CSV table of C-alpha atoms in Angstrom, one decimal:
chain,number,residue,atom,x,y,z
A,1,MET,CA,19.7,15.5,-1.6
A,2,THR,CA,20.4,18.9,-3.3
A,3,SER,CA,19.6,21.7,-0.9
A,4,ILE,CA,19.4,25.5,-0.9
A,5,GLY,CA,20.9,27.0,2.2
A,6,GLY,CA,20.9,23.6,3.8
A,7,ALA,CA,17.1,23.3,3.6
A,8,GLU,CA,15.4,20.3,2.0
A,9,MET,CA,12.0,20.3,0.4
A,10,VAL,CA,10.9,17.9,3.2
A,11,ASP,CA,12.3,17.8,6.7
A,12,TRP,CA,12.3,14.0,7.0
A,13,ASN,CA,13.5,13.9,10.6
A,14,LEU,CA,10.7,16.3,11.6
A,15,ALA,CA,8.2,14.1,9.8
A,16,VAL,CA,9.3,11.1,11.8
A,17,ALA,CA,9.3,13.1,15.1
A,18,THR,CA,5.9,14.6,14.4
A,19,ALA,CA,4.3,11.3,13.5
A,20,THR,CA,5.8,9.5,16.4
A,21,ARG,CA,4.6,12.1,18.8
A,22,LEU,CA,1.1,12.3,17.5
A,23,VAL,CA,0.4,8.6,16.8
A,24,ARG,CA,-2.2,7.0,19.1
A,25,PRO,CA,-0.9,4.7,21.8
A,26,GLY,CA,-1.2,1.0,21.1
A,27,PRO,CA,-3.5,-1.4,23.0
A,28,ASP,CA,-2.8,-2.2,26.7
A,29,ILE,CA,-0.6,-5.3,26.7
A,30,SER,CA,2.0,-6.7,29.1
A,31,ARG,CA,5.6,-7.1,28.1
A,32,GLU,CA,5.3,-10.9,28.2
A,33,GLU,CA,2.2,-10.9,26.0
A,34,ALA,CA,3.9,-8.5,23.6
A,35,ARG,CA,6.9,-10.9,23.2
A,36,GLU,CA,4.4,-13.8,22.6
A,37,VAL,CA,2.6,-11.8,19.9
A,38,VAL,CA,5.9,-11.0,18.1
A,39,ALA,CA,7.1,-14.6,18.2
A,40,GLU,CA,3.7,-15.9,16.9
A,41,LEU,CA,3.6,-13.4,14.1
A,42,ARG,CA,7.1,-14.5,13.0
A,43,ARG,CA,6.0,-18.2,13.1
A,44,HIS,CA,2.9,-17.4,11.1
A,45,ALA,CA,4.9,-15.4,8.5
A,46,LYS,CA,7.1,-18.5,7.9
A,47,SER,CA,4.2,-21.0,7.7
A,48,ALA,CA,2.2,-18.5,5.5
A,49,GLU,CA,5.1,-18.6,3.0
A,50,GLU,CA,4.6,-22.3,2.5
A,51,HIS,CA,0.8,-22.1,2.3
A,52,VAL,CA,0.8,-19.2,-0.2
A,53,ARG,CA,3.4,-20.8,-2.5
A,54,SER,CA,1.5,-24.1,-2.6
A,55,PHE,CA,-1.9,-22.4,-3.3
A,56,THR,CA,-0.7,-19.8,-5.9
A,57,ARG,CA,1.8,-22.0,-7.7
A,58,MET,CA,3.7,-18.8,-8.7
A,59,ILE,CA,7.1,-20.1,-7.6
A,60,PRO,CA,8.2,-23.4,-9.2
A,61,GLU,CA,8.9,-26.2,-6.8
A,62,GLY,CA,12.6,-26.4,-5.8
A,63,SER,CA,13.4,-22.8,-6.9
A,64,GLU,CA,14.4,-20.3,-4.3
A,65,PRO,CA,13.5,-16.7,-5.1
A,66,GLU,CA,15.1,-13.6,-3.5
A,67,ASP,CA,14.8,-13.7,0.2
A,68,THR,CA,13.4,-10.6,1.8
A,69,PRO,CA,13.2,-10.0,5.6
A,70,VAL,CA,10.1,-10.2,7.8
A,71,LEU,CA,10.0,-7.4,10.4
A,72,VAL,CA,7.5,-7.3,13.3
A,73,VAL,CA,7.3,-3.6,14.2
A,74,ASP,CA,5.4,-1.2,16.4
A,75,ARG,CA,3.8,2.0,15.1
A,76,ALA,CA,6.9,4.0,15.4
A,77,GLY,CA,8.8,1.4,13.5
A,78,TRP,CA,6.3,1.5,10.7
A,79,ILE,CA,6.6,5.3,10.5
A,80,ARG,CA,10.4,5.1,10.2
A,81,ALA,CA,10.2,2.5,7.5
A,82,ASN,CA,7.7,4.4,5.4
A,83,VAL,CA,9.6,7.7,5.7
A,84,ALA,CA,12.7,5.9,4.5
A,85,GLY,CA,10.7,4.5,1.6
A,86,PHE,CA,9.1,7.8,0.7
A,87,ARG,CA,12.4,9.6,0.8
A,88,GLU,CA,13.9,7.1,-1.6
A,89,LEU,CA,11.0,7.0,-4.0
A,90,LEU,CA,10.4,10.8,-4.1
A,91,ARG,CA,14.1,11.7,-4.4
A,92,PRO,CA,14.1,12.5,-8.1
A,93,LEU,CA,10.9,14.6,-7.9
A,94,LEU,CA,12.1,16.6,-4.9
A,95,GLU,CA,15.5,17.3,-6.5
A,96,LYS,CA,13.7,18.8,-9.5
A,97,MET,CA,11.5,20.9,-7.2
A,98,GLN,CA,14.6,21.9,-5.2
A,99,ASP,CA,16.2,23.2,-8.4
A,100,ARG,CA,13.1,25.1,-9.5
A,101,ARG,CA,12.7,26.6,-6.1
A,102,GLY,CA,16.2,28.0,-6.1
A,103,SER,CA,15.6,30.0,-9.3
A,104,SER,CA,12.1,31.2,-8.5
A,105,PRO,CA,11.0,34.4,-6.7
A,106,GLY,CA,10.5,33.7,-3.0
A,107,GLY,CA,12.7,30.6,-3.2
A,108,ALA,CA,14.7,31.6,-0.1
A,109,VAL,CA,11.5,32.0,1.9
A,110,LEU,CA,10.4,28.5,0.8
A,111,GLY,CA,13.8,27.2,1.7
A,112,ALA,CA,13.5,28.5,5.2
A,113,VAL,CA,10.1,27.2,6.1
A,114,GLY,CA,8.8,24.9,3.3
A,115,GLY,CA,10.7,21.8,4.5
A,116,LYS,CA,9.6,22.2,8.1
A,117,VAL,CA,5.9,22.8,7.1
A,118,THR,CA,5.9,19.8,4.7
A,119,GLY,CA,7.7,17.6,7.3
A,120,VAL,CA,5.0,18.4,9.9
A,121,GLU,CA,2.2,17.8,7.4
A,122,LEU,CA,3.7,14.5,6.3
A,123,GLY,CA,4.1,13.5,10.0
A,124,MET,CA,0.4,14.3,10.7
A,125,LEU,CA,-0.7,12.0,7.8
A,126,LEU,CA,1.6,9.2,8.8
A,127,SER,CA,0.4,9.4,12.4
A,128,PHE,CA,-3.1,8.9,11.1
A,129,LEU,CA,-2.1,5.9,9.0
A,130,ALA,CA,0.3,4.3,11.5
A,131,SER,CA,-2.5,3.1,13.8
A,132,ARG,CA,-4.5,1.5,10.9
A,133,VAL,CA,-2.1,-0.5,8.8
A,134,LEU,CA,-1.9,-4.2,9.8
A,135,GLY,CA,0.9,-5.2,7.5
A,136,GLN,CA,2.7,-4.0,4.4
A,137,TYR,CA,5.2,-5.4,1.8
A,138,GLU,CA,7.5,-2.4,1.4
A,139,THR,CA,8.6,-2.7,-2.2
A,140,PHE,CA,11.0,0.2,-2.3
A,141,ALA,CA,12.8,-0.2,0.9
A,142,PRO,CA,16.4,1.1,1.4
A,143,ALA,CA,18.2,-1.0,4.0
A,144,GLY,CA,19.2,0.7,7.2
A,145,ARG,CA,20.8,-0.3,10.5
A,146,ASP,CA,17.4,-0.6,12.3
A,147,LEU,CA,15.4,-1.7,9.3
A,148,PRO,CA,17.2,-4.3,7.2
A,149,GLY,CA,16.1,-5.0,3.7
A,150,SER,CA,17.0,-7.6,1.1
A,151,ALA,CA,20.5,-7.8,-0.3
A,152,ASP,CA,19.7,-5.7,-3.4
A,153,GLY,CA,17.1,-3.4,-1.7
A,154,GLY,CA,14.2,-5.4,-3.1
A,155,GLY,CA,11.9,-5.1,-0.2
A,156,ARG,CA,10.8,-6.2,3.3
A,157,LEU,CA,7.6,-7.4,4.9
A,158,LEU,CA,6.3,-5.4,7.9
A,159,LEU,CA,3.7,-6.8,10.3
A,160,VAL,CA,2.5,-4.1,12.7
A,161,ALA,CA,1.9,-6.0,16.0
A,162,PRO,CA,-0.1,-3.4,18.0
A,163,ASN,CA,-2.5,-2.8,15.2
A,164,ILE,CA,-3.1,-6.5,14.7
A,165,VAL,CA,-3.8,-6.9,18.4
A,166,HIS,CA,-6.1,-3.9,18.4
A,167,VAL,CA,-8.2,-5.2,15.5
A,168,GLU,CA,-8.5,-8.8,16.7
A,169,ARG,CA,-9.8,-7.4,20.0
A,170,GLU,CA,-12.1,-5.0,18.3
A,171,LEU,CA,-13.6,-7.8,16.1
A,172,ASP,CA,-13.6,-10.3,19.0
A,173,VAL,CA,-12.2,-13.1,16.9
A,174,ASP,CA,-9.7,-15.8,17.7
A,175,PRO,CA,-6.4,-14.0,17.9
A,176,HIS,CA,-4.2,-16.9,16.7
A,177,ASP,CA,-6.4,-17.4,13.6
A,178,PHE,CA,-6.6,-13.7,12.9
A,179,ARG,CA,-2.8,-13.3,13.1
A,180,LEU,CA,-2.3,-16.1,10.6
A,181,TRP,CA,-5.0,-14.7,8.3
A,182,VAL,CA,-3.2,-11.3,8.2
A,183,ALA,CA,0.1,-13.1,7.6
A,184,LEU,CA,-1.4,-14.9,4.6
A,185,HIS,CA,-2.4,-11.6,2.9
A,186,GLU,CA,0.9,-9.9,3.4
A,187,GLU,CA,2.9,-13.0,2.5
A,188,THR,CA,1.0,-13.1,-0.8
A,189,HIS,CA,2.4,-9.6,-1.6
A,190,ARG,CA,5.9,-10.8,-0.8
A,191,THR,CA,5.4,-13.8,-3.1
A,192,GLN,CA,4.1,-11.5,-5.9
A,193,PHE,CA,7.3,-9.5,-5.9
A,194,THR,CA,9.8,-12.2,-5.2
A,195,GLY,CA,8.1,-14.6,-7.7
A,196,VAL,CA,7.8,-12.1,-10.5
A,197,PRO,CA,11.3,-10.6,-11.0
A,198,TRP,CA,10.1,-7.8,-13.4
A,199,LEU,CA,7.2,-6.6,-11.3
A,200,ARG,CA,9.1,-4.3,-8.9
A,201,ASP,CA,11.0,-2.5,-11.7
A,202,HIS,CA,7.8,-2.2,-13.7
A,203,LEU,CA,5.9,-0.6,-10.8
A,204,GLN,CA,8.8,1.7,-10.0
A,205,GLY,CA,9.0,2.8,-13.6
A,206,GLU,CA,5.3,3.6,-13.7
A,207,ILE,CA,5.5,5.6,-10.4
A,208,GLN,CA,8.6,7.5,-11.7
A,209,SER,CA,6.8,8.3,-14.9
A,210,PHE,CA,3.9,9.6,-12.9
A,211,LEU,CA,6.2,11.8,-10.8
A,212,ASP,CA,8.1,13.0,-13.9
A,213,GLU,CA,4.9,14.4,-15.2
A,214,THR,CA,4.3,16.4,-12.0
A,215,ASP,CA,4.4,20.2,-12.3
A,216,VAL,CA,7.5,20.9,-10.3
A,217,ASP,CA,6.8,24.5,-9.6
A,218,PRO,CA,6.7,24.6,-5.8
A,219,MET,CA,4.1,27.4,-5.6
A,220,THR,CA,1.8,25.5,-7.9
A,221,VAL,CA,2.1,22.3,-5.8
A,222,LEU,CA,1.4,24.3,-2.6
A,223,GLU,CA,-1.7,25.9,-4.2
A,224,ARG,CA,-3.0,22.5,-5.2
A,225,LEU,CA,-2.4,21.2,-1.6
A,226,ARG,CA,-4.3,24.3,-0.4
A,227,GLU,CA,-7.2,23.3,-2.7
A,228,ALA,CA,-7.2,19.8,-1.3
A,229,ALA,CA,-7.3,21.2,2.2
A,230,GLN,CA,-10.3,23.4,1.4
A,231,SER,CA,-12.0,20.4,-0.1
A,232,LEU,CA,-11.4,18.4,3.1
A,233,ALA,CA,-12.8,21.3,5.2
A,234,GLY,CA,-15.7,21.9,3.0
A,235,GLY,CA,-14.4,25.4,2.4
A,236,ARG,CA,-14.4,25.6,-1.4
A,237,PRO,CA,-15.5,29.0,-2.7
A,238,GLU,CA,-19.1,29.3,-3.9
A,239,GLY,CA,-19.6,28.3,-7.5
A,240,GLU,CA,-16.7,25.8,-7.4
A,241,ASP,CA,-18.7,22.6,-6.7
A,242,GLY,CA,-17.4,20.8,-9.7
A,243,GLU,CA,-16.0,17.3,-9.8
A,244,ASP,CA,-12.8,18.3,-7.9
A,245,GLY,CA,-14.8,18.6,-4.7
A,246,GLY,CA,-15.1,14.8,-4.4
A,247,ARG,CA,-11.6,13.9,-5.6
A,248,SER,CA,-8.6,12.7,-3.6
A,249,LEU,CA,-5.3,14.5,-3.2
A,250,VAL,CA,-3.7,12.3,-5.7
A,251,GLU,CA,-6.4,13.1,-8.3
A,252,ILE,CA,-6.2,16.8,-7.7
A,253,VAL,CA,-2.5,17.1,-8.4
A,254,GLN,CA,-2.4,15.0,-11.6
A,255,THR,CA,-2.0,16.2,-15.2
A,256,PRO,CA,-3.8,14.6,-18.2
A,257,ALA,CA,-0.7,12.4,-18.9
A,258,GLN,CA,-0.7,11.3,-15.3
A,259,ARG,CA,-4.3,10.2,-15.6
A,260,GLU,CA,-3.2,7.5,-18.1
A,261,ILE,CA,-0.4,6.4,-15.8
A,262,LEU,CA,-2.7,6.4,-12.8
A,263,GLY,CA,-5.2,4.2,-14.6
A,264,ARG,CA,-2.4,1.6,-15.2
A,265,LEU,CA,-1.2,1.8,-11.6
A,266,THR,CA,-4.8,1.5,-10.4
A,267,ALA,CA,-5.2,-1.7,-12.4
A,268,VAL,CA,-1.9,-3.2,-11.1
A,269,MET,CA,-2.8,-2.3,-7.5
A,270,SER,CA,-6.3,-3.8,-7.9
A,271,LEU,CA,-4.7,-7.0,-9.2
A,272,LEU,CA,-2.2,-7.2,-6.3
A,273,GLU,CA,-4.6,-6.4,-3.5
A,274,GLY,CA,-7.4,-8.5,-5.0
A,275,HIS,CA,-5.1,-11.5,-5.5
A,276,ALA,CA,-3.9,-11.2,-1.8
A,277,ASP,CA,-7.5,-11.2,-0.6
A,278,TYR,CA,-8.4,-14.2,-2.8
A,279,VAL,CA,-5.4,-16.2,-1.6
A,280,MET,CA,-6.0,-15.4,2.1
A,281,ASP,CA,-9.6,-16.7,1.8
A,282,GLY,CA,-8.6,-19.6,-0.5
A,283,VAL,CA,-5.9,-20.9,1.9
A,284,GLY,CA,-8.0,-19.9,5.0
A,285,PRO,CA,-10.4,-22.8,5.3
A,286,GLU,CA,-7.5,-25.3,5.5
A,287,VAL,CA,-5.5,-23.6,8.1
A,288,VAL,CA,-7.7,-20.9,9.7
A,289,SER,CA,-10.7,-22.6,11.2
A,290,SER,CA,-12.6,-19.4,11.9
A,291,VAL,CA,-11.9,-17.7,8.5
A,292,ALA,CA,-15.6,-17.2,7.7
A,293,GLU,CA,-16.2,-15.3,10.9
A,294,ILE,CA,-13.1,-13.3,10.5
A,295,ARG,CA,-13.8,-12.3,6.9
A,296,GLU,CA,-17.4,-11.3,7.7
A,297,LYS,CA,-16.5,-9.2,10.6
A,298,PHE,CA,-13.5,-7.6,8.8
A,299,GLN,CA,-15.6,-6.7,5.8
A,300,GLN,CA,-18.2,-5.1,8.1
A,301,ARG,CA,-15.4,-3.1,9.7
A,302,ARG,CA,-14.1,-1.9,6.3
A,303,ALA,CA,-17.5,-0.9,5.2
A,304,ARG,CA,-18.4,0.8,8.4
A,305,GLY,CA,-15.4,3.2,8.5
A,306,ALA,CA,-15.1,5.5,11.5
A,307,SER,CA,-15.8,9.1,12.4
A,308,ARG,CA,-16.6,11.8,9.9
A,309,LEU,CA,-13.0,13.1,10.2
A,310,ASP,CA,-11.7,9.7,9.6
A,311,GLN,CA,-13.9,9.3,6.5
A,312,ALA,CA,-12.8,12.7,5.2
A,313,LEU,CA,-9.2,11.9,5.6
A,314,ARG,CA,-9.6,8.6,3.9
A,315,LYS,CA,-11.3,10.3,1.0
A,316,LEU,CA,-8.5,13.0,0.8
A,317,LEU,CA,-5.7,10.4,0.9
A,318,GLY,CA,-7.4,8.1,-1.7
A,319,LEU,CA,-8.0,5.3,0.8
A,320,ASP,CA,-11.5,4.8,-0.4
A,321,ALA,CA,-10.1,4.0,-3.8
A,322,LYS,CA,-7.8,1.4,-2.1
A,323,LEU,CA,-10.9,-0.3,-0.6
A,324,ARG,CA,-12.4,-0.5,-4.1
A,325,GLN,CA,-9.2,-2.1,-5.3
A,326,TYR,CA,-9.6,-4.9,-2.8
A,327,ARG,CA,-13.2,-5.6,-3.9
A,328,ASP,CA,-12.7,-5.1,-7.7
A,329,GLY,CA,-9.4,-7.0,-7.8
A,330,GLU,CA,-10.7,-9.9,-5.8
A,331,ARG,CA,-13.7,-10.2,-8.2
A,332,PHE,CA,-11.3,-10.2,-11.2
A,333,VAL,CA,-9.1,-12.9,-9.8
A,334,ARG,CA,-12.0,-15.1,-8.8
A,335,ALA,CA,-13.7,-14.8,-12.2
A,336,VAL,CA,-10.5,-15.6,-14.0
A,337,VAL,CA,-9.6,-18.6,-11.8
A,338,ASP,CA,-13.1,-19.9,-12.1
A,339,GLU,CA,-12.9,-19.8,-15.9
A,340,VAL,CA,-9.3,-20.9,-16.7
A,341,GLY,CA,-7.9,-22.2,-13.4
A,342,MET,CA,-5.0,-21.1,-11.3
A,343,ASP,CA,-2.3,-21.8,-13.9
A,344,GLY,CA,-4.4,-20.0,-16.5
A,345,PHE,CA,-4.7,-17.0,-14.1
A,346,ASN,CA,-0.9,-17.0,-13.5
A,347,ARG,CA,-0.4,-16.0,-17.1
A,348,VAL,CA,-1.1,-12.5,-15.7
A,349,TRP,CA,2.5,-12.6,-14.4
A,350,THR,CA,4.1,-13.3,-17.8
A,351,SER,CA,5.1,-9.7,-18.6
A,352,PRO,CA,3.8,-6.1,-18.3
A,353,ASN,CA,1.7,-6.8,-21.5
A,354,THR,CA,-0.3,-9.5,-19.8
A,355,LEU,CA,-1.3,-7.3,-16.8
A,356,PRO,CA,-5.0,-6.4,-16.9
A,357,THR,CA,-6.0,-2.9,-17.9
A,358,LYS,CA,-8.3,-0.9,-15.6
A,359,ALA,CA,-11.2,-1.7,-18.0
A,360,GLU,CA,-10.3,-5.4,-17.8
A,361,ILE,CA,-10.4,-5.4,-14.0
A,362,ALA,CA,-14.1,-4.6,-14.4
A,363,ALA,CA,-14.6,-7.1,-17.3
A,364,PRO,CA,-12.5,-10.2,-16.6
A,365,ALA,CA,-13.8,-11.9,-19.8
A,366,ASP,CA,-12.1,-9.3,-21.9
A,367,TRP,CA,-8.7,-10.1,-20.3
A,368,ILE,CA,-9.3,-13.8,-20.8
A,369,ALA,CA,-10.1,-13.1,-24.5
A,370,ARG,CA,-7.0,-11.0,-25.0
A,371,VAL,CA,-4.5,-13.1,-23.2
A,372,HIS,CA,-5.8,-16.7,-23.6
A,373,ARG,CA,-7.8,-16.9,-26.7
A,374,LYS,CA,-5.4,-14.7,-28.7
A,375,ALA,CA,-2.5,-17.0,-27.6
A,376,GLU,CA,-4.5,-20.1,-28.5
A,377,SER,CA,-5.6,-18.9,-31.9
């Protein structure tokens, strides 16, 4: 990246070091048991691939889409993978901010300390998330020596073994069933991106459009981050109890143009997450005998949340919105499949024009009318 005086906008190595140092330790587990968990998760990822393809019918029989690796990682491995992904995705925005910083008053001061501060802050957020994520299809994943990706950088599937073990113990469910259930959800995401060749580029284009609209003045960005921190701490000045007080960090930094893009991104993410939930529960009864118990306990865990600090951080990071995406997206998928069947639902993957809008996620009949009845008339 472009740098001023050797200083980047984000000290990525410090972000990794901070997150790795602060992340909670994983569950107590023997080395032998850890090896067994890793081996079983790899087996489940392979079997989940067959189940998901058969259920979704997204990939024609006999065709072989792009192969992407499955990595079973610990919390530190998840941190390294996500820092690499963030660095790649945010590169254009940070280069613009770097150029603006170099020509602005105080740019040298920001160059000296800004990257370190931002690296520590990013590390703190990643340490919070690293103990909570069960799995992830990392869409924008540069390949590295320790973290291989697909041949063209298309993605990789991460399963976070210590977090899966932690949750299965917390819920007191059958560990073998739970591991397969998680694998079904994450494999659905891999199938979405490998079975729909245009989806990755479309999503990346939307994200880059969002970032291109960002006000790249570093001092403005820092001020907005400070506003977000005050909102988290309940320290907003008197008389400023407007709508921003309940908004997430992503919402606070957006411009009007970004709101339109964010609406489209929200609809796509709701579709992807809801589809994965629908598939994991649809396949579940055939291959996961205790799926009803797992789903009930897992939903209760989602709804329950954790401490007040945990809830505040979830709000600030926009994770509450992600939970709504699971719920609203699953409702959309279920309603469409009930009305027009799985093959009818799969028209959603035809092109960006057949993706549901944010309004259609809440009103599936409108999507059916637009995509199906228009095509049949």
